[in-house]
């Protein structure tokens, strides 16, 4: 039984909807399926506006444009994240200021943020790792007192919440990813969530090559013109059709993932109780979305041996991220504020186990058994 690390989500309805998109003779951006997806997300999260984008990276770029980030500005973010969180701001000329993470959730340590604020700081970009919310009350309070904007990297956070508030809707802007590795996918894609309606018009213009074509499509202007700088951030309606099939079954997909997550948790708890591994921590105020199941080994060496052991059993497990502050671009465009107590150390011992929509209970049990076998050998 060979088990891949990830299998992109597929429900069966995708082909029907993609065929419909083609038959609509509307395969460019902002067609009927794009509208359906945006409205679904708006209804589900309560955000003022959702704009579907070509990726979460591009949603974050839009947020950086809306925050008017420029040369010399600083953005505070964790070093333990995917490159996009930093890229979107660095592309506008900003410096990435990395802050250490909390070892329990792998999220930015909210208690260390305020000390990293300077007169150049413009944005805090928390990352909700594994769909587990950052300590948003503290982060929003710091932002308010220092007049900063908050851009949530909620790439992994759809269907998850903090104190009952959907991730991605708490800060000024929130960014979802629909990459094939995420809970819901359109191959490549994402969404920008806009909390305050005042930013909608500008966001639509940046997303449509700097034009007011969105207004034109709604019949609000009789011709569209070049209004501002911008780029092309809208996905094809065929991709949106693929995504819509999954949003319709969002509860079922999340439920299946949650079942597998809970099975891992139960079966691996004995190893955690013996102190052999550590399991993820979900704070009381967070509802997660079973985006990821990870364990922590003793150290990097043990992790490498476990990966090899699982590979021999045809189970593919992976780790990420190489901390950004130690990467070539991180050295060039960023700096670490304070001490790296946990970022490097914890990233070296985290291992992700397979978790995807069609993973079965039997496969999950087999994987957990093999992890146990490794520690019992
Ligand atoms: C997946 C991911 C991204 C990037 O998403 P894309 O849609 O591929 O651009 C950004 N940040 C985090 C934390 C991610 O997991």
Coordinates of C-alpha atoms and ligand atoms in Angstrom, one line a residue:
X1 CA 0.0 0.0 0.0
X2 CA 1.8 3.1 -1.3
X3 CA 0.6 6.3 0.4
X4 CA 1.4 9.7 -1.2
X5 CA 1.9 12.7 1.0
X6 CA -0.9 14.6 -0.8
X7 CA -3.6 13.8 -3.3
X8 CA -5.3 17.0 -4.6
X9 CA -9.0 17.1 -3.5
X10 CA -11.5 15.9 -6.1
X11 CA -15.2 15.3 -5.5
X12 CA -16.5 14.2 -8.9
X13 CA -18.5 17.3 -9.7
X14 CA -15.6 19.3 -11.0
X15 CA -15.8 18.0 -14.6
X16 CA -19.5 18.8 -14.8
X17 CA -18.9 22.4 -13.6
X18 CA -15.8 22.9 -15.8
X19 CA -17.9 21.6 -18.8
X20 CA -20.6 24.1 -17.9
X21 CA -18.0 26.9 -17.8
X22 CA -16.9 26.0 -21.3
X23 CA -20.5 25.7 -22.5
X24 CA -21.2 29.1 -21.0
X25 CA -18.6 30.4 -23.4
X26 CA -17.2 32.4 -20.5
X27 CA -13.8 30.9 -19.6
X28 CA -12.0 34.2 -18.7
X29 CA -12.1 35.7 -15.3
X30 CA -15.1 36.9 -13.3
X31 CA -17.6 34.6 -14.9
X32 CA -20.5 32.8 -13.2
X33 CA -18.4 30.3 -11.2
X34 CA -16.0 33.0 -9.9
X35 CA -19.1 34.8 -8.7
X36 CA -20.5 31.7 -7.0
X37 CA -17.2 31.0 -5.2
X38 CA -16.8 34.6 -4.0
X39 CA -20.4 34.7 -2.8
X40 CA -20.0 31.4 -1.0
X41 CA -16.9 32.7 0.8
X42 CA -18.6 36.0 1.6
X43 CA -21.6 34.2 3.1
X44 CA -19.5 31.6 5.0
X45 CA -17.1 34.1 6.5
X46 CA -19.1 37.3 6.7
X47 CA -16.3 39.3 5.1
X48 CA -17.3 42.6 3.3
X49 CA -15.8 41.4 0.0
X50 CA -14.0 38.3 -1.4
X51 CA -12.0 38.6 -4.6
X52 CA -10.9 35.4 -6.2
X53 CA -7.2 35.5 -7.2
X54 CA -4.7 33.4 -9.2
X55 CA -2.9 32.4 -5.9
X56 CA -2.6 33.3 -2.2
X57 CA 0.7 34.9 -3.2
X58 CA -1.2 37.2 -5.5
X59 CA -3.9 37.9 -2.9
X60 CA -1.1 39.0 -0.5
X61 CA 0.5 41.1 -3.3
X62 CA -2.9 42.8 -3.6
X63 CA -3.0 43.4 0.1
X64 CA 0.5 44.9 0.0
X65 CA -0.7 47.3 -2.8
X66 CA -3.8 48.2 -0.8
X67 CA -1.6 48.9 2.3
X68 CA 0.5 51.1 0.0
X69 CA 3.7 49.4 1.0
X70 CA 6.9 51.0 -0.4
X71 CA 10.6 51.3 -0.2
X72 CA 11.9 51.4 3.4
X73 CA 8.7 50.1 5.0
X74 CA 8.9 47.2 7.4
X75 CA 6.6 44.2 7.8
X76 CA 6.6 42.0 10.8
X77 CA 6.1 38.3 10.2
X78 CA 7.3 34.8 11.4
X79 CA 10.4 33.3 9.7
X80 CA 8.7 29.9 9.9
X81 CA 6.4 30.4 6.9
X82 CA 6.1 29.9 3.2
X83 CA 8.1 32.4 1.1
X84 CA 4.9 34.2 -0.2
X85 CA 4.2 35.9 3.2
X86 CA 7.5 37.8 2.8
X87 CA 7.6 38.0 -1.0
X88 CA 4.5 40.1 -1.5
X89 CA 5.9 42.9 0.7
X90 CA 9.5 42.6 -0.3
X91 CA 8.4 43.0 -4.0
X92 CA 7.2 46.4 -3.0
X93 CA 10.5 47.4 -1.4
X94 CA 9.7 46.5 2.2
X95 CA 12.1 44.9 4.7
X96 CA 10.9 41.7 6.3
X97 CA 11.3 41.8 10.1
X98 CA 11.2 38.2 11.4
X99 CA 10.0 37.4 14.9
X100 CA 10.3 34.1 16.7
X101 CA 7.4 31.6 16.9
X102 CA 5.6 29.9 19.8
X103 CA 6.7 26.2 20.0
X104 CA 3.2 25.0 20.8
X105 CA 1.4 26.2 17.7
X106 CA 4.3 27.2 15.4
X107 CA 2.6 30.6 15.1
X108 CA 4.3 34.0 15.5
X109 CA 4.8 34.7 19.2
X110 CA 2.4 37.6 19.8
X111 CA 4.4 38.6 22.9
X112 CA 7.4 39.4 20.9
X113 CA 5.8 41.5 18.2
X114 CA 5.6 44.9 20.0
X115 CA 9.3 44.9 20.6
X116 CA 10.0 44.6 16.8
X117 CA 7.9 47.7 16.0
X118 CA 9.8 50.7 14.7
X119 CA 8.7 54.0 13.2
X120 CA 9.0 52.2 9.8
X121 CA 6.7 49.3 10.6
X122 CA 3.5 49.4 8.5
X123 CA 2.1 45.8 8.6
X124 CA 1.9 42.8 10.8
X125 CA 1.5 39.6 8.8
X126 CA 0.5 36.7 11.1
X127 CA 0.4 33.2 9.5
X128 CA -2.2 30.8 10.8
X129 CA -0.1 27.7 10.7
X130 CA -1.9 24.4 10.1
X131 CA -5.2 26.3 10.2
X132 CA -4.7 27.1 13.9
X133 CA -5.4 30.7 14.6
X134 CA -2.7 33.1 15.9
X135 CA -3.5 35.1 19.1
X136 CA -5.4 37.7 17.2
X137 CA -6.8 39.8 20.0
X138 CA -3.2 40.6 21.1
X139 CA -2.1 41.2 17.5
X140 CA -5.0 43.5 16.7
X141 CA -4.4 45.4 19.9
X142 CA -0.8 46.1 19.0
X143 CA -1.8 47.1 15.5
X144 CA -4.3 49.5 16.8
X145 CA -2.0 51.2 19.2
X146 CA 0.8 51.6 16.6
X147 CA -1.5 52.4 13.7
X148 CA -0.4 49.3 11.7
X149 CA -2.4 47.2 9.2
X150 CA -2.8 43.5 9.7
X151 CA -2.6 41.1 6.7
X152 CA -3.5 37.6 7.7
X153 CA -1.8 34.8 5.8
X154 CA -4.8 32.4 6.1
X155 CA -3.5 30.3 3.2
X156 CA -4.2 27.2 5.4
X157 CA -7.1 28.7 7.3
X158 CA -10.3 28.4 5.4
X159 CA -13.1 27.0 7.6
X160 CA -11.1 27.6 10.8
X161 CA -11.8 30.3 13.4
X162 CA -10.4 32.2 16.4
X163 CA -12.9 32.9 19.2
X164 CA -15.7 32.1 16.6
X165 CA -14.4 34.6 14.0
X166 CA -13.3 33.0 10.7
X167 CA -9.6 33.2 10.0
X168 CA -8.9 35.8 7.3
X169 CA -11.7 38.1 8.4
X170 CA -10.1 39.6 11.5
X171 CA -7.3 41.7 10.1
X172 CA -7.6 44.4 7.4
X173 CA -7.0 41.8 4.7
X174 CA -7.0 38.0 4.7
X175 CA -5.5 35.7 2.1
X176 CA -6.7 32.1 1.3
X177 CA -4.9 29.6 -0.9
X178 CA -6.5 27.1 -3.2
X179 CA -3.3 25.4 -4.3
X180 CA -3.5 21.7 -4.8
X181 CA -2.0 21.0 -1.4
X182 CA -4.8 23.0 0.5
X183 CA -8.1 21.7 1.8
X184 CA -10.0 23.0 -1.2
X185 CA -8.3 23.5 -4.5
X186 CA -8.5 24.9 -8.0
X187 CA -5.0 23.8 -9.0
X188 CA -3.5 27.2 -8.4
X189 CA -5.7 29.9 -6.9
X190 CA -6.5 32.0 -3.9
X191 CA -8.8 34.7 -2.5
X192 CA -8.4 38.1 -0.9
X193 CA -10.8 38.9 1.9
X194 CA -11.5 42.6 2.5
X195 CA -12.8 43.6 5.9
X196 CA -13.6 47.3 5.2
X197 CA -15.8 48.1 2.2
X198 CA -13.8 51.3 1.6
X199 CA -11.0 49.2 0.0
X200 CA -13.2 47.3 -2.4
X201 CA -13.1 49.7 -5.4
X202 CA -9.3 50.1 -5.2
X203 CA -8.8 46.3 -4.9
X204 CA -11.0 45.6 -8.0
X205 CA -8.9 48.1 -10.0
X206 CA -5.5 46.7 -8.9
X207 CA -6.8 43.2 -9.7
X208 CA -8.0 44.2 -13.2
X209 CA -4.8 45.6 -14.7
X210 CA -5.5 49.0 -13.1
X211 CA -8.8 49.4 -14.9
X212 CA -12.4 49.9 -13.7
X213 CA -13.6 46.9 -15.8
X214 CA -15.3 45.4 -12.7
X215 CA -17.6 48.4 -12.6
X216 CA -18.1 48.3 -16.3
X217 CA -19.2 44.6 -16.1
X218 CA -21.8 45.6 -13.5
X219 CA -23.1 48.4 -15.8
X220 CA -21.9 51.1 -13.4
X221 CA -19.8 52.9 -16.1
X222 CA -20.3 53.0 -19.9
X223 CA -16.6 52.3 -20.7
X224 CA -13.7 51.2 -18.6
X225 CA -10.4 53.1 -18.5
X226 CA -6.9 52.9 -17.1
X227 CA -7.3 54.3 -13.5
X228 CA -4.3 53.2 -11.6
X229 CA -1.3 50.9 -11.7
X230 CA -2.2 47.2 -11.4
X231 CA -1.8 43.7 -12.6
X232 CA -3.8 40.7 -13.6
X233 CA -4.9 38.7 -10.6
X234 CA -8.1 37.0 -11.7
X235 CA -8.3 33.3 -12.4
X236 CA -10.1 31.6 -15.3
X237 CA -13.7 30.7 -14.6
X238 CA -12.7 27.1 -15.5
X239 CA -10.5 27.0 -12.4
X240 CA -13.3 28.6 -10.3
X241 CA -15.7 25.9 -11.6
X242 CA -13.3 23.2 -10.2
X243 CA -13.2 25.0 -6.9
X244 CA -16.9 25.5 -6.6
X245 CA -17.5 21.8 -6.7
X246 CA -15.4 21.6 -3.5
X247 CA -16.9 24.6 -1.8
X248 CA -20.3 23.0 -2.2
X249 CA -19.0 19.9 -0.3
X250 CA -16.9 21.9 2.1
X251 CA -18.4 20.4 5.2
X252 CA -18.0 16.9 3.9
X253 CA -14.4 17.5 2.9
X254 CA -13.5 19.1 6.2
X255 CA -15.4 16.4 8.1
X256 CA -13.4 13.6 6.4
X257 CA -10.1 15.4 7.1
X258 CA -11.1 16.0 10.7
X259 CA -11.9 12.3 11.1
X260 CA -8.4 11.3 9.9
X261 CA -6.8 14.0 12.1
X262 CA -8.6 12.7 15.2
X263 CA -7.6 9.1 14.3
X264 CA -3.9 10.1 14.1
X265 CA -4.3 12.0 17.4
X266 CA -5.8 9.1 19.2
X267 CA -3.4 6.5 17.8
X268 CA -0.3 8.5 18.5
X269 CA -1.3 9.8 21.9
X270 CA 0.4 6.9 23.7
X271 CA 3.8 7.8 22.0
X272 CA 3.3 11.4 23.1
X273 CA 2.5 10.3 26.7
X274 CA 5.7 8.3 26.7
X275 CA 7.6 11.5 25.7
X276 CA 8.8 10.0 22.4
X277 CA 7.0 12.5 20.2
X278 CA 5.0 15.7 20.5
X279 CA 1.6 16.3 19.0
X280 CA 0.0 19.6 17.7
X281 CA -1.6 21.9 20.3
X282 CA -4.9 23.5 19.5
X283 CA -5.6 26.5 21.9
X284 CA -9.0 26.6 23.5
X285 CA -10.1 29.7 21.5
X286 CA -9.3 28.1 18.1
X287 CA -11.3 25.8 15.9
X288 CA -9.0 24.3 13.3
X289 CA -9.8 22.8 9.9
X290 CA -7.6 19.6 9.9
X291 CA -5.4 21.2 7.3
X292 CA -2.3 19.4 8.6
X293 CA -1.2 16.6 11.0
X294 CA 2.3 16.9 12.2
X295 CA 4.4 15.3 14.9
X296 CA 7.7 16.5 16.4
X297 CA 10.6 14.1 16.8
X298 CA 13.5 14.5 19.2
X299 CA 15.7 16.2 16.6
X300 CA 16.6 16.5 13.0
X301 CA 18.6 13.3 13.0
X302 CA 15.7 11.2 14.4
X303 CA 13.3 12.9 11.9
X304 CA 15.5 11.8 9.0
X305 CA 15.6 8.3 10.2
X306 CA 11.8 8.3 10.6
X307 CA 11.3 9.7 7.1
X308 CA 13.5 6.9 5.7
X309 CA 11.7 4.2 7.8
X310 CA 8.3 5.4 6.5
X311 CA 9.6 5.6 2.9
X312 CA 10.6 1.9 3.1
X313 CA 7.0 1.2 4.0
X314 CA 5.9 3.3 1.0
X315 CA 4.6 6.2 3.1
X316 CA 5.7 9.7 2.0
X317 CA 6.1 12.2 4.8
X318 CA 7.5 15.7 4.4
X319 CA 8.8 18.6 6.4
X320 CA 8.9 22.4 5.7
X321 CA 9.9 25.3 6.0
X322 CA 13.6 26.2 5.9
X323 CA 13.3 29.4 8.1
X324 CA 13.2 32.5 5.8
X325 CA 15.8 34.5 7.8
X326 CA 18.5 31.9 7.0
X327 CA 17.7 31.6 3.3
X328 CA 19.6 33.7 0.7
X329 CA 16.7 36.1 0.0
X330 CA 15.9 36.3 3.8
X331 CA 19.5 37.5 4.4
X332 CA 19.1 40.1 1.6
X333 CA 15.6 41.4 2.3
X334 CA 15.1 40.8 6.0
X335 CA 16.4 40.6 9.5
X336 CA 15.5 38.6 12.6
X337 CA 14.5 40.7 15.5
X338 CA 15.3 39.2 18.9
X339 CA 16.5 35.7 19.6
X340 CA 15.8 32.6 17.4
X341 CA 14.8 30.4 20.3
X342 CA 12.3 28.2 18.5
X343 CA 12.1 28.9 14.8
X344 CA 15.1 26.9 13.7
X345 CA 15.0 24.3 16.4
X346 CA 11.3 23.4 16.1
X347 CA 11.4 23.5 12.3
X348 CA 14.1 20.9 12.3
X349 CA 12.0 18.3 14.2
X350 CA 8.5 18.8 12.6
X351 CA 7.3 16.1 10.3
X352 CA 4.0 16.2 8.4
X353 CA 2.1 12.9 7.9
X354 CA -0.2 12.3 4.9
X355 CA -3.5 14.0 5.2
X356 CA -5.9 14.5 2.3
X357 CA -9.6 14.2 1.5
X358 CA -9.5 10.7 0.2
X359 CA -7.1 9.3 2.8
X360 CA -8.9 6.3 4.4
X361 CA -9.2 5.3 8.0
X362 CA -7.3 2.1 7.2
X363 CA -4.4 4.0 5.6
X364 CA -4.3 6.4 8.6
X365 CA -4.2 3.4 11.0
X366 CA -1.4 1.8 8.9
X367 CA 0.6 5.1 9.0
X368 CA 0.2 5.5 12.7
X369 CA 1.2 1.8 13.2
X370 CA 4.4 2.4 11.3
X371 CA 5.3 5.5 13.3
X372 CA 4.7 3.4 16.4
X373 CA 6.8 0.5 15.0
X374 CA 9.7 3.0 14.4
X375 CA 9.7 4.0 18.0
X376 CA 9.3 0.4 19.3
X377 CA 12.1 -1.1 17.2
Ligands
LIG1 C1 0.3 27.6 0.4 C2 0.7 28.8 1.2 C3 1.0 30.0 0.6 C4 1.0 30.2 -0.9 O1 -0.2 29.9 -1.5 P1 -0.2 30.0 -3.1 O2 -1.7 29.9 -3.4 O3 0.5 28.8 -3.6 O4 0.3 31.3 -3.6 C5 1.3 31.1 1.4 N1 1.4 31.0 2.7 C6 1.2 29.8 3.3 C7 1.4 29.8 4.8 C8 0.9 28.7 2.6 O5 0.7 27.5 3.2

